[in-house]
PDB file of C-alpha atoms in Angstrom:
ATOM      1  CA  UNK A  25     -56.671 -78.599 -72.740  1.00 94.00           C
ATOM      2  CA  UNK A  26     -59.202 -78.034 -69.975  1.00 97.00           C
ATOM      3  CA  UNK A  27     -59.258 -76.589 -66.249  1.00 98.00           C
ATOM      4  CA  UNK A  28     -58.100 -80.091 -64.421  1.00 98.00           C
ATOM      5  CA  UNK A  29     -55.135 -80.626 -66.899  1.00 97.00           C
ATOM      6  CA  UNK A  30     -54.085 -77.118 -66.442  1.00 97.00           C
ATOM      7  CA  UNK A  31     -54.292 -77.257 -62.674  1.00 97.00           C
ATOM      8  CA  UNK A  32     -52.717 -80.627 -62.610  1.00 97.00           C
ATOM      9  CA  UNK A  33     -49.467 -79.106 -64.453  1.00 97.00           C
ATOM     10  CA  UNK A  34     -49.728 -76.000 -62.269  1.00 97.00           C
ATOM     11  CA  UNK A  35     -49.829 -78.153 -59.090  1.00 96.00           C
ATOM     12  CA  UNK A  36     -47.088 -80.380 -59.906  1.00 96.00           C
ATOM     13  CA  UNK A  37     -44.830 -76.878 -59.691  1.00 95.00           C
ATOM     14  CA  UNK A  38     -46.624 -75.304 -56.879  1.00 97.00           C
ATOM     15  CA  UNK A  39     -48.641 -78.010 -54.537  1.00 96.00           C
ATOM     16  CA  UNK A  40     -51.706 -77.415 -53.048  1.00 96.00           C
ATOM     17  CA  UNK A  41     -50.929 -79.190 -49.937  1.00 95.00           C
ATOM     18  CA  UNK A  42     -48.175 -76.691 -49.201  1.00 96.00           C
ATOM     19  CA  UNK A  43     -51.074 -74.175 -48.343  1.00 97.00           C
ATOM     20  CA  UNK A  44     -51.293 -73.126 -44.697  1.00 96.00           C
ATOM     21  CA  UNK A  45     -54.638 -74.811 -43.055  1.00 95.00           C
ATOM     22  CA  UNK A  46     -56.534 -71.351 -42.781  1.00 95.00           C
ATOM     23  CA  UNK A  47     -55.922 -70.583 -46.567  1.00 97.00           C
ATOM     24  CA  UNK A  48     -58.438 -71.364 -49.598  1.00 97.00           C
ATOM     25  CA  UNK A  49     -56.617 -72.171 -52.901  1.00 97.00           C
ATOM     26  CA  UNK A  50     -57.053 -74.173 -55.966  1.00 97.00           C
ATOM     27  CA  UNK A  51     -59.949 -74.130 -58.109  1.00 98.00           C
ATOM     28  CA  UNK A  52     -62.294 -71.837 -56.486  1.00 98.00           C
ATOM     29  CA  UNK A  53     -65.146 -71.033 -59.417  1.00 98.00           C
ATOM     30  CA  UNK A  54     -66.221 -72.913 -62.474  1.00 96.00           C
ATOM     31  CA  UNK A  55     -65.987 -76.160 -64.328  1.00 95.00           C
ATOM     32  CA  UNK A  56     -62.998 -78.164 -64.431  1.00 96.00           C
ATOM     33  CA  UNK A  57     -63.843 -79.544 -67.721  1.00 97.00           C
ATOM     34  CA  UNK A  58     -64.018 -76.671 -69.474  1.00 96.00           C
ATOM     35  CA  UNK A  59     -61.644 -75.330 -72.235  1.00 97.00           C
ATOM     36  CA  UNK A  60     -58.571 -73.252 -71.464  1.00 98.00           C
ATOM     37  CA  UNK A  61     -56.875 -71.219 -74.253  1.00 98.00           C
ATOM     38  CA  UNK A  62     -56.143 -67.832 -72.520  1.00 98.00           C
ATOM     39  CA  UNK A  63     -55.094 -67.093 -69.191  1.00 98.00           C
ATOM     40  CA  UNK A  64     -55.729 -63.943 -67.163  1.00 98.00           C
ATOM     41  CA  UNK A  65     -52.981 -63.348 -63.997  1.00 98.00           C
ATOM     42  CA  UNK A  66     -53.505 -60.861 -61.215  1.00 98.00           C
ATOM     43  CA  UNK A  67     -52.675 -60.390 -57.627  1.00 98.00           C
ATOM     44  CA  UNK A  68     -56.297 -59.691 -56.551  1.00 98.00           C
ATOM     45  CA  UNK A  69     -59.856 -60.694 -58.142  1.00 98.00           C
ATOM     46  CA  UNK A  70     -61.288 -56.854 -58.025  1.00 98.00           C
ATOM     47  CA  UNK A  71     -64.074 -56.123 -60.231  1.00 97.00           C
ATOM     48  CA  UNK A  72     -61.551 -54.026 -62.384  1.00 98.00           C
ATOM     49  CA  UNK A  73     -59.570 -57.255 -62.639  1.00 98.00           C
ATOM     50  CA  UNK A  74     -62.548 -59.277 -63.662  1.00 98.00           C
ATOM     51  CA  UNK A  75     -63.691 -56.918 -66.162  1.00 98.00           C
ATOM     52  CA  UNK A  76     -60.290 -56.643 -67.983  1.00 98.00           C
ATOM     53  CA  UNK A  77     -60.446 -60.460 -67.789  1.00 98.00           C
ATOM     54  CA  UNK A  78     -63.668 -60.479 -69.741  1.00 98.00           C
ATOM     55  CA  UNK A  79     -62.442 -58.072 -72.145  1.00 98.00           C
ATOM     56  CA  UNK A  80     -59.364 -59.880 -72.923  1.00 98.00           C
ATOM     57  CA  UNK A  81     -61.524 -63.172 -73.640  1.00 98.00           C
ATOM     58  CA  UNK A  82     -59.819 -65.011 -70.889  1.00 98.00           C
ATOM     59  CA  UNK A  83     -61.260 -68.399 -69.850  1.00 96.00           C
ATOM     60  CA  UNK A  84     -59.131 -68.485 -66.463  1.00 98.00           C
ATOM     61  CA  UNK A  85     -58.340 -65.922 -64.247  1.00 98.00           C
ATOM     62  CA  UNK A  86     -55.549 -66.918 -61.769  1.00 98.00           C
ATOM     63  CA  UNK A  87     -54.615 -64.766 -58.738  1.00 98.00           C
ATOM     64  CA  UNK A  88     -52.292 -64.585 -55.752  1.00 98.00           C
ATOM     65  CA  UNK A  89     -55.040 -63.894 -53.023  1.00 98.00           C
ATOM     66  CA  UNK A  90     -58.230 -65.484 -52.910  1.00 98.00           C
ATOM     67  CA  UNK A  91     -61.515 -63.953 -53.683  1.00 97.00           C
ATOM     68  CA  UNK A  92     -63.251 -66.471 -51.387  1.00 97.00           C
ATOM     69  CA  UNK A  93     -61.402 -66.757 -48.521  1.00 92.00           C
ATOM     70  CA  UNK A  94     -63.954 -67.219 -45.090  1.00 86.00           C
ATOM     71  CA  UNK A  95     -67.153 -68.876 -45.305  1.00 86.00           C
ATOM     72  CA  UNK A  96     -70.072 -67.832 -47.827  1.00 89.00           C
ATOM     73  CA  UNK A  97     -73.817 -68.442 -46.841  1.00 92.00           C
ATOM     74  CA  UNK A  98     -75.166 -66.729 -49.922  1.00 94.00           C
ATOM     75  CA  UNK A  99     -73.605 -65.668 -53.442  1.00 95.00           C
ATOM     76  CA  UNK A 100     -75.873 -62.960 -54.481  1.00 96.00           C
ATOM     77  CA  UNK A 101     -75.485 -59.639 -56.585  1.00 95.00           C
ATOM     78  CA  UNK A 102     -75.879 -57.531 -53.390  1.00 95.00           C
ATOM     79  CA  UNK A 103     -73.055 -58.869 -51.840  1.00 95.00           C
ATOM     80  CA  UNK A 104     -69.354 -57.773 -53.503  1.00 96.00           C
ATOM     81  CA  UNK A 105     -67.997 -60.996 -53.626  1.00 96.00           C
ATOM     82  CA  UNK A 106     -71.002 -62.687 -54.245  1.00 97.00           C
ATOM     83  CA  UNK A 107     -71.502 -60.218 -57.379  1.00 97.00           C
ATOM     84  CA  UNK A 108     -67.868 -60.985 -58.598  1.00 98.00           C
ATOM     85  CA  UNK A 109     -68.497 -65.016 -58.685  1.00 98.00           C
ATOM     86  CA  UNK A 110     -71.742 -64.482 -60.616  1.00 98.00           C
ATOM     87  CA  UNK A 111     -69.910 -62.272 -63.100  1.00 98.00           C
ATOM     88  CA  UNK A 112     -67.202 -64.947 -63.369  1.00 98.00           C
ATOM     89  CA  UNK A 113     -69.879 -67.850 -63.846  1.00 97.00           C
ATOM     90  CA  UNK A 114     -71.877 -65.407 -66.423  1.00 97.00           C
ATOM     91  CA  UNK A 115     -68.704 -65.284 -68.771  1.00 98.00           C
ATOM     92  CA  UNK A 116     -67.869 -68.984 -68.278  1.00 97.00           C
ATOM     93  CA  UNK A 117     -64.190 -67.717 -66.531  1.00 98.00           C
ATOM     94  CA  UNK A 118     -63.173 -70.315 -64.322  1.00 98.00           C
ATOM     95  CA  UNK A 119     -61.036 -69.040 -61.199  1.00 98.00           C
ATOM     96  CA  UNK A 120     -58.156 -70.326 -59.600  1.00 98.00           C
ATOM     97  CA  UNK A 121     -55.956 -68.902 -56.556  1.00 98.00           C
ATOM     98  CA  UNK A 122     -52.643 -69.759 -55.529  1.00 98.00           C
ATOM     99  CA  UNK A 123     -51.703 -67.952 -52.410  1.00 98.00           C
ATOM    100  CA  UNK A 124     -49.777 -69.778 -49.334  1.00 98.00           C
ATOM    101  CA  UNK A 125     -48.650 -72.358 -51.595  1.00 98.00           C
ATOM    102  CA  UNK A 126     -47.147 -70.229 -53.883  1.00 98.00           C
ATOM    103  CA  UNK A 127     -45.532 -68.283 -50.473  1.00 98.00           C
ATOM    104  CA  UNK A 128     -43.870 -71.387 -49.275  1.00 97.00           C
ATOM    105  CA  UNK A 129     -42.882 -73.125 -52.706  1.00 96.00           C
ATOM    106  CA  UNK A 130     -41.402 -69.569 -54.266  1.00 97.00           C
ATOM    107  CA  UNK A 131     -42.448 -66.362 -53.121  1.00 98.00           C
ATOM    108  CA  UNK A 132     -39.668 -65.601 -50.650  1.00 97.00           C
ATOM    109  CA  UNK A 133     -36.801 -67.016 -52.813  1.00 96.00           C
ATOM    110  CA  UNK A 134     -37.738 -64.781 -55.825  1.00 97.00           C
ATOM    111  CA  UNK A 135     -38.096 -61.892 -53.347  1.00 98.00           C
ATOM    112  CA  UNK A 136     -34.948 -62.312 -52.059  1.00 98.00           C
ATOM    113  CA  UNK A 137     -33.422 -62.718 -55.937  1.00 97.00           C
ATOM    114  CA  UNK A 138     -35.150 -59.740 -56.751  1.00 96.00           C
ATOM    115  CA  UNK A 139     -33.220 -57.889 -54.045  1.00 96.00           C
ATOM    116  CA  UNK A 140     -29.902 -59.588 -55.176  1.00 96.00           C
ATOM    117  CA  UNK A 141     -29.703 -61.937 -52.164  1.00 97.00           C
ATOM    118  CA  UNK A 142     -27.831 -65.000 -52.136  1.00 95.00           C
ATOM    119  CA  UNK A 143     -27.456 -68.251 -50.071  1.00 96.00           C
ATOM    120  CA  UNK A 144     -30.832 -67.826 -48.679  1.00 97.00           C
ATOM    121  CA  UNK A 145     -32.593 -70.039 -46.113  1.00 96.00           C
ATOM    122  CA  UNK A 146     -36.516 -70.164 -45.199  1.00 97.00           C
ATOM    123  CA  UNK A 147     -37.236 -67.731 -42.697  1.00 98.00           C
ATOM    124  CA  UNK A 148     -40.321 -69.404 -41.165  1.00 97.00           C
ATOM    125  CA  UNK A 149     -40.095 -73.167 -41.942  1.00 96.00           C
ATOM    126  CA  UNK A 150     -43.726 -74.841 -42.563  1.00 95.00           C
ATOM    127  CA  UNK A 151     -42.513 -77.992 -44.258  1.00 91.00           C
ATOM    128  CA  UNK A 152     -39.209 -79.446 -43.459  1.00 83.00           C
ATOM    129  CA  UNK A 153     -38.806 -83.099 -45.865  1.00 74.00           C
ATOM    130  CA  UNK A 154     -35.472 -85.005 -46.512  1.00 72.00           C
ATOM    131  CA  UNK A 155     -34.847 -82.916 -49.246  1.00 76.00           C
ATOM    132  CA  UNK A 156     -35.204 -79.229 -48.587  1.00 82.00           C
ATOM    133  CA  UNK A 157     -36.903 -76.986 -45.801  1.00 89.00           C
ATOM    134  CA  UNK A 158     -39.969 -74.968 -47.308  1.00 94.00           C
ATOM    135  CA  UNK A 159     -41.962 -71.882 -45.753  1.00 97.00           C
ATOM    136  CA  UNK A 160     -42.599 -68.362 -45.536  1.00 98.00           C
ATOM    137  CA  UNK A 161     -39.914 -65.881 -46.531  1.00 98.00           C
ATOM    138  CA  UNK A 162     -36.266 -66.002 -46.604  1.00 98.00           C
ATOM    139  CA  UNK A 163     -33.264 -64.626 -44.552  1.00 98.00           C
ATOM    140  CA  UNK A 164     -29.699 -63.963 -45.717  1.00 98.00           C
ATOM    141  CA  UNK A 165     -26.067 -62.548 -44.789  1.00 98.00           C
ATOM    142  CA  UNK A 166     -25.295 -59.547 -47.038  1.00 96.00           C
ATOM    143  CA  UNK A 167     -21.897 -59.909 -49.068  1.00 92.00           C
ATOM    144  CA  UNK A 168     -21.069 -56.243 -47.880  1.00 92.00           C
ATOM    145  CA  UNK A 169     -22.885 -54.357 -45.194  1.00 90.00           C
ATOM    146  CA  UNK A 170     -25.515 -51.958 -46.127  1.00 97.00           C
ATOM    147  CA  UNK A 171     -27.439 -49.028 -44.275  1.00 98.00           C
ATOM    148  CA  UNK A 172     -30.865 -49.255 -43.281  1.00 98.00           C
ATOM    149  CA  UNK A 173     -31.431 -46.013 -45.630  1.00 98.00           C
ATOM    150  CA  UNK A 174     -29.705 -47.717 -48.301  1.00 98.00           C
ATOM    151  CA  UNK A 175     -31.755 -50.674 -48.155  1.00 98.00           C
ATOM    152  CA  UNK A 176     -35.003 -48.993 -48.266  1.00 98.00           C
ATOM    153  CA  UNK A 177     -33.863 -46.987 -51.247  1.00 98.00           C
ATOM    154  CA  UNK A 178     -33.134 -50.528 -52.901  1.00 98.00           C
ATOM    155  CA  UNK A 179     -36.534 -52.169 -52.314  1.00 98.00           C
ATOM    156  CA  UNK A 180     -38.209 -49.053 -53.395  1.00 97.00           C
ATOM    157  CA  UNK A 181     -36.183 -49.478 -56.686  1.00 97.00           C
ATOM    158  CA  UNK A 182     -36.024 -53.176 -57.015  1.00 97.00           C
ATOM    159  CA  UNK A 183     -39.532 -53.950 -56.727  1.00 97.00           C
ATOM    160  CA  UNK A 184     -40.474 -50.844 -58.564  1.00 96.00           C
ATOM    161  CA  UNK A 185     -43.222 -48.978 -55.841  1.00 96.00           C
ATOM    162  CA  UNK A 186     -43.291 -45.398 -54.915  1.00 95.00           C
ATOM    163  CA  UNK A 187     -42.707 -45.564 -51.598  1.00 96.00           C
ATOM    164  CA  UNK A 188     -41.674 -47.613 -48.488  1.00 97.00           C
ATOM    165  CA  UNK A 189     -42.202 -47.169 -44.661  1.00 97.00           C
ATOM    166  CA  UNK A 190     -39.469 -47.603 -42.379  1.00 98.00           C
ATOM    167  CA  UNK A 191     -38.773 -47.934 -38.605  1.00 98.00           C
ATOM    168  CA  UNK A 192     -35.383 -47.550 -37.138  1.00 98.00           C
ATOM    169  CA  UNK A 193     -32.452 -45.604 -37.595  1.00 98.00           C
ATOM    170  CA  UNK A 194     -31.320 -45.205 -41.333  1.00 98.00           C
ATOM    171  CA  UNK A 195     -27.631 -45.099 -40.441  1.00 98.00           C
ATOM    172  CA  UNK A 196     -28.008 -48.710 -39.068  1.00 97.00           C
ATOM    173  CA  UNK A 197     -25.544 -51.063 -40.902  1.00 97.00           C
ATOM    174  CA  UNK A 198     -27.307 -54.279 -41.484  1.00 98.00           C
ATOM    175  CA  UNK A 199     -25.464 -57.604 -42.210  1.00 97.00           C
ATOM    176  CA  UNK A 200     -28.522 -59.940 -42.217  1.00 98.00           C
ATOM    177  CA  UNK A 201     -31.583 -59.372 -44.148  1.00 98.00           C
ATOM    178  CA  UNK A 202     -34.918 -61.089 -43.715  1.00 98.00           C
ATOM    179  CA  UNK A 203     -37.947 -60.881 -46.256  1.00 98.00           C
ATOM    180  CA  UNK A 204     -41.430 -61.922 -45.780  1.00 98.00           C
ATOM    181  CA  UNK A 205     -43.908 -60.907 -48.452  1.00 98.00           C
ATOM    182  CA  UNK A 206     -47.052 -59.835 -47.835  1.00 96.00           C
ATOM    183  CA  UNK A 207     -48.479 -59.077 -44.267  1.00 96.00           C
ATOM    184  CA  UNK A 208     -45.730 -59.757 -41.906  1.00 95.00           C
ATOM    185  CA  UNK A 209     -46.522 -59.059 -38.650  1.00 96.00           C
ATOM    186  CA  UNK A 210     -46.414 -62.413 -37.399  1.00 96.00           C
ATOM    187  CA  UNK A 211     -43.063 -63.045 -38.766  1.00 98.00           C
ATOM    188  CA  UNK A 212     -41.424 -60.125 -36.670  1.00 98.00           C
ATOM    189  CA  UNK A 213     -40.491 -63.304 -33.811  1.00 98.00           C
ATOM    190  CA  UNK A 214     -39.131 -65.239 -36.250  1.00 98.00           C
ATOM    191  CA  UNK A 215     -36.966 -62.649 -37.774  1.00 98.00           C
ATOM    192  CA  UNK A 216     -35.533 -61.805 -34.348  1.00 98.00           C
ATOM    193  CA  UNK A 217     -34.841 -65.625 -33.835  1.00 98.00           C
ATOM    194  CA  UNK A 218     -33.256 -65.959 -37.173  1.00 98.00           C
ATOM    195  CA  UNK A 219     -30.733 -63.289 -36.407  1.00 98.00           C
ATOM    196  CA  UNK A 220     -32.034 -60.593 -39.063  1.00 98.00           C
ATOM    197  CA  UNK A 221     -31.294 -57.091 -38.242  1.00 98.00           C
ATOM    198  CA  UNK A 222     -34.135 -56.110 -40.441  1.00 98.00           C
ATOM    199  CA  UNK A 223     -37.396 -57.508 -41.852  1.00 98.00           C
ATOM    200  CA  UNK A 224     -38.804 -56.211 -45.344  1.00 98.00           C
ATOM    201  CA  UNK A 225     -42.507 -57.184 -45.440  1.00 98.00           C
ATOM    202  CA  UNK A 226     -45.705 -55.237 -45.379  1.00 98.00           C
ATOM    203  CA  UNK A 227     -48.678 -54.181 -43.308  1.00 97.00           C
ATOM    204  CA  UNK A 228     -46.816 -53.359 -40.094  1.00 98.00           C
ATOM    205  CA  UNK A 229     -48.690 -51.211 -37.558  1.00 97.00           C
ATOM    206  CA  UNK A 230     -47.308 -48.629 -35.290  1.00 98.00           C
ATOM    207  CA  UNK A 231     -46.472 -50.600 -32.364  1.00 98.00           C
ATOM    208  CA  UNK A 232     -45.262 -53.362 -33.675  1.00 98.00           C
ATOM    209  CA  UNK A 233     -42.685 -51.255 -35.805  1.00 98.00           C
ATOM    210  CA  UNK A 234     -41.535 -49.328 -32.683  1.00 98.00           C
ATOM    211  CA  UNK A 235     -41.719 -52.573 -30.414  1.00 98.00           C
ATOM    212  CA  UNK A 236     -39.347 -54.218 -33.113  1.00 98.00           C
ATOM    213  CA  UNK A 237     -36.593 -51.186 -33.119  1.00 98.00           C
ATOM    214  CA  UNK A 238     -36.718 -51.394 -29.432  1.00 98.00           C
ATOM    215  CA  UNK A 239     -35.622 -55.029 -29.667  1.00 98.00           C
ATOM    216  CA  UNK A 240     -33.003 -54.471 -32.120  1.00 98.00           C
ATOM    217  CA  UNK A 241     -34.687 -55.170 -35.353  1.00 98.00           C
ATOM    218  CA  UNK A 242     -35.293 -52.492 -38.176  1.00 98.00           C
ATOM    219  CA  UNK A 243     -38.323 -52.886 -40.306  1.00 98.00           C
ATOM    220  CA  UNK A 244     -39.345 -51.832 -43.989  1.00 98.00           C
ATOM    221  CA  UNK A 245     -42.553 -51.851 -44.527  1.00 98.00           C
ATOM    222  CA  UNK A 246     -43.289 -52.388 -48.391  1.00 97.00           C
ATOM    223  CA  UNK A 247     -46.842 -52.801 -47.929  1.00 96.00           C
ATOM    224  CA  UNK A 248     -48.806 -55.693 -49.054  1.00 96.00           C
ATOM    225  CA  UNK A 249     -48.863 -55.137 -52.572  1.00 96.00           C
ATOM    226  CA  UNK A 250     -45.127 -53.638 -52.922  1.00 96.00           C
ATOM    227  CA  UNK A 251     -43.473 -57.242 -52.687  1.00 97.00           C
ATOM    228  CA  UNK A 252     -45.963 -59.510 -53.777  1.00 98.00           C
ATOM    229  CA  UNK A 253     -46.931 -58.056 -57.001  1.00 97.00           C
ATOM    230  CA  UNK A 254     -43.972 -60.150 -58.479  1.00 98.00           C
ATOM    231  CA  UNK A 255     -46.387 -63.402 -58.641  1.00 98.00           C
ATOM    232  CA  UNK A 256     -47.664 -62.191 -61.991  1.00 98.00           C
ATOM    233  CA  UNK A 257     -44.457 -61.750 -63.755  1.00 97.00           C
ATOM    234  CA  UNK A 258     -43.287 -65.057 -62.345  1.00 98.00           C
ATOM    235  CA  UNK A 259     -46.523 -67.068 -63.407  1.00 98.00           C
ATOM    236  CA  UNK A 260     -46.415 -65.122 -66.485  1.00 98.00           C
ATOM    237  CA  UNK A 261     -42.660 -66.542 -67.555  1.00 97.00           C
ATOM    238  CA  UNK A 262     -43.732 -69.710 -66.161  1.00 97.00           C
ATOM    239  CA  UNK A 263     -46.722 -70.208 -67.868  1.00 98.00           C
ATOM    240  CA  UNK A 264     -45.307 -69.134 -71.409  1.00 97.00           C
ATOM    241  CA  UNK A 265     -42.489 -71.551 -70.692  1.00 97.00           C
ATOM    242  CA  UNK A 266     -44.553 -74.497 -70.018  1.00 96.00           C
ATOM    243  CA  UNK A 267     -47.740 -74.129 -72.106  1.00 96.00           C
ATOM    244  CA  UNK A 268     -46.755 -73.142 -75.660  1.00 93.00           C
ATOM    245  CA  UNK A 269     -50.415 -72.992 -76.744  1.00 94.00           C
ATOM    246  CA  UNK A 270     -51.808 -70.909 -73.751  1.00 97.00           C
ATOM    247  CA  UNK A 271     -52.279 -67.122 -74.377  1.00 98.00           C
ATOM    248  CA  UNK A 272     -51.068 -65.286 -71.458  1.00 98.00           C
ATOM    249  CA  UNK A 273     -52.551 -61.677 -70.226  1.00 98.00           C
ATOM    250  CA  UNK A 274     -51.411 -59.774 -67.530  1.00 98.00           C
ATOM    251  CA  UNK A 275     -53.024 -57.046 -65.104  1.00 97.00           C
ATOM    252  CA  UNK A 276     -50.793 -53.909 -65.557  1.00 95.00           C
ATOM    253  CA  UNK A 277     -48.956 -53.078 -62.156  1.00 92.00           C
ATOM    254  CA  UNK A 278     -50.846 -50.584 -60.467  1.00 93.00           C
ATOM    255  CA  UNK A 279     -50.186 -49.758 -56.560  1.00 94.00           C
ATOM    256  CA  UNK A 280     -53.756 -49.865 -54.572  1.00 93.00           C
ATOM    257  CA  UNK A 281     -53.315 -46.626 -52.684  1.00 91.00           C
ATOM    258  CA  UNK A 282     -51.688 -43.281 -53.371  1.00 90.00           C
ATOM    259  CA  UNK A 283     -49.287 -41.251 -50.882  1.00 88.00           C
ATOM    260  CA  UNK A 284     -49.240 -37.572 -50.876  1.00 88.00           C
TER     261      UNK A 284
END
């Protein structure tokens, strides 16, 4: 199978046109006619990840976050993005990103399921068709009230991360939970409108956090990596189910920072 055939099947499941207009997804480096026998999965195309993909003998690297995001006028060794692109080309590894198209199609739903939520609705609708609304994140009522402290502990455990940051009173009882994996500052207003008592997300700054609490919305900041790393395990299972002839290697889970 070549890259184009692989992408065609993947994009039937996670359509490229679901991506938000500022995003950059799909085949970003490589030749769509090149054969694929082994796929390497990761959240980000870091130097370390690319070295691991090369060492594994992968033909294709698939990540959630795009390596090429804003415009580039040069692809040179002296630039860290250019260096990565050159290395991928040198080792004949095609590179594909599935970012907000993955978010809109499944990320919120699988994050909610991992936390044990049911009867979920889309938090921030980006596409509404006759069959089903799609968008960023999810929101759901809980079957039994849970305190903010207990929910924070549950997030830490269910997403297998070392810490979360919490804005709000730990004893606050929560009845409606919103989740927006990744950077969720822009989803605070949507979470408030949805009637959520808490927003679980990442990359929340000081003022956004305390202002949300003042308006009745607690925040659990699980980090950008903290929730979105579920991308790799989901895609690993999906590829194995749909491509019996492909080998899949997944970058080991590793938080990108450490806390003292």
